[in-house]
GROMACS .gro file of C-alpha atoms in nm:
model
  120
    1UNK     CA    1   0.081   2.157   4.567
    2UNK     CA    2   0.253   2.171   4.233
    3UNK     CA    3   0.381   2.490   4.078
    4UNK     CA    4   0.503   2.583   3.732
    5UNK     CA    5   0.753   2.860   3.679
    6UNK     CA    6   0.799   2.994   3.328
    7UNK     CA    7   1.080   3.208   3.197
    8UNK     CA    8   1.232   3.327   2.873
    9UNK     CA    9   0.970   3.558   2.730
   10UNK     CA   10   1.049   3.904   2.605
   11UNK     CA   11   1.063   4.139   2.311
   12UNK     CA   12   1.222   4.024   1.987
   13UNK     CA   13   1.226   4.146   1.629
   14UNK     CA   14   1.069   3.958   1.341
   15UNK     CA   15   1.291   3.668   1.245
   16UNK     CA   16   1.446   3.642   1.588
   17UNK     CA   17   1.447   3.354   1.834
   18UNK     CA   18   1.349   3.295   2.194
   19UNK     CA   19   1.366   2.997   2.423
   20UNK     CA   20   1.101   2.949   2.688
   21UNK     CA   21   1.148   2.730   2.994
   22UNK     CA   22   0.895   2.584   3.235
   23UNK     CA   23   0.992   2.404   3.553
   24UNK     CA   24   0.751   2.204   3.765
   25UNK     CA   25   0.809   2.171   4.138
   26UNK     CA   26   0.625   2.065   4.449
   27UNK     CA   27   0.442   1.750   4.548
   28UNK     CA   28   0.504   1.565   4.224
   29UNK     CA   29   0.482   1.190   4.189
   30UNK     CA   30   0.509   1.195   3.814
   31UNK     CA   31   0.453   1.436   3.529
   32UNK     CA   32   0.306   1.255   3.231
   33UNK     CA   33   0.271   1.540   2.986
   34UNK     CA   34   0.361   1.905   2.961
   35UNK     CA   35   0.288   2.162   2.702
   36UNK     CA   36   0.275   2.520   2.587
   37UNK     CA   37  -0.035   2.716   2.502
   38UNK     CA   38  -0.068   3.078   2.399
   39UNK     CA   39  -0.327   3.349   2.409
   40UNK     CA   40  -0.304   3.650   2.183
   41UNK     CA   41  -0.495   3.971   2.260
   42UNK     CA   42  -0.863   3.925   2.186
   43UNK     CA   43  -0.825   3.558   2.104
   44UNK     CA   44  -0.883   3.229   2.281
   45UNK     CA   45  -0.603   3.028   2.432
   46UNK     CA   46  -0.465   2.777   2.183
   47UNK     CA   47  -0.237   2.479   2.185
   48UNK     CA   48   0.119   2.539   2.072
   49UNK     CA   49   0.296   2.212   2.149
   50UNK     CA   50   0.288   1.924   2.393
   51UNK     CA   51   0.532   1.654   2.493
   52UNK     CA   52   0.480   1.334   2.689
   53UNK     CA   53   0.718   1.183   2.941
   54UNK     CA   54   0.819   0.934   2.673
   55UNK     CA   55   0.904   1.218   2.438
   56UNK     CA   56   0.611   1.209   2.198
   57UNK     CA   57   0.539   1.554   2.063
   58UNK     CA   58   0.242   1.730   1.911
   59UNK     CA   59   0.246   2.070   1.745
   60UNK     CA   60  -0.011   2.314   1.621
   61UNK     CA   61   0.003   2.333   1.243
   62UNK     CA   62   0.089   2.703   1.266
   63UNK     CA   63   0.420   2.636   1.443
   64UNK     CA   64   0.538   2.312   1.283
   65UNK     CA   65   0.892   2.353   1.161
   66UNK     CA   66   0.928   2.679   1.348
   67UNK     CA   67   0.904   2.578   1.715
   68UNK     CA   68   1.061   2.281   1.893
   69UNK     CA   69   0.948   2.146   2.229
   70UNK     CA   70   1.185   1.942   2.443
   71UNK     CA   71   1.190   1.800   2.792
   72UNK     CA   72   1.428   1.716   3.073
   73UNK     CA   73   1.251   1.457   3.286
   74UNK     CA   74   1.517   1.471   3.557
   75UNK     CA   75   1.428   1.835   3.616
   76UNK     CA   76   1.055   1.819   3.531
   77UNK     CA   77   1.130   2.097   3.288
   78UNK     CA   78   1.025   2.167   2.932
   79UNK     CA   79   1.158   2.409   2.679
   80UNK     CA   80   1.015   2.575   2.372
   81UNK     CA   81   1.267   2.687   2.115
   82UNK     CA   82   1.098   2.945   1.893
   83UNK     CA   83   1.274   3.042   1.571
   84UNK     CA   84   1.189   3.279   1.288
   85UNK     CA   85   0.938   3.457   1.507
   86UNK     CA   86   0.661   3.658   1.344
   87UNK     CA   87   0.435   3.933   1.479
   88UNK     CA   88   0.147   3.684   1.485
   89UNK     CA   89   0.340   3.481   1.742
   90UNK     CA   90   0.291   3.765   1.989
   91UNK     CA   91   0.099   3.627   2.286
   92UNK     CA   92   0.115   3.526   2.646
   93UNK     CA   93   0.258   3.176   2.654
   94UNK     CA   94   0.134   2.944   2.926
   95UNK     CA   95   0.287   2.622   3.047
   96UNK     CA   96   0.066   2.328   3.140
   97UNK     CA   97   0.147   2.004   3.319
   98UNK     CA   98  -0.051   1.687   3.385
   99UNK     CA   99   0.039   1.398   3.607
  100UNK     CA  100   0.001   1.261   3.957
  101UNK     CA  101   0.088   1.424   4.287
  102UNK     CA  102   0.252   1.248   4.581
  103UNK     CA  103  -0.090   1.123   4.691
  104UNK     CA  104  -0.120   0.974   4.343
  105UNK     CA  105  -0.408   1.206   4.266
  106UNK     CA  106  -0.451   1.344   3.918
  107UNK     CA  107  -0.310   1.692   3.879
  108UNK     CA  108  -0.324   1.958   3.613
  109UNK     CA  109  -0.159   2.291   3.667
  110UNK     CA  110  -0.096   2.606   3.469
  111UNK     CA  111   0.184   2.853   3.489
  112UNK     CA  112   0.136   3.226   3.528
  113UNK     CA  113   0.228   3.295   3.167
  114UNK     CA  114   0.517   3.470   3.001
  115UNK     CA  115   0.474   3.743   2.741
  116UNK     CA  116   0.634   3.710   2.401
  117UNK     CA  117   0.622   4.020   2.183
  118UNK     CA  118   0.747   4.013   1.826
  119UNK     CA  119   0.796   4.352   1.668
  120UNK     CA  120   0.769   4.407   1.294
   0.00000   0.00000   0.00000
């Protein structure tokens, strides 16, 4: 099995910054892509940012220039640096990973989520 452990959420004032981390562990052969998604109260889960093993990134238009996703392949860990946070960034942030397990079977896993609350 493969597990994702997220950390770094919390309460921050408007304009503040937070850095989320997500570490993958378990029966991993390779992680090809990881990403962050978020779900605000009463809304559907949406893409925030993704990053491939090679370092290619993709961002939602709403966070371009505000958030930065990065990756440490040696640790199977990704980070999301969130700057100039706004109340509309309040959500549960979920980590996602895709790849192959040690049996070379396709895997996709989700983390348990970490709450980010931005106060006005």
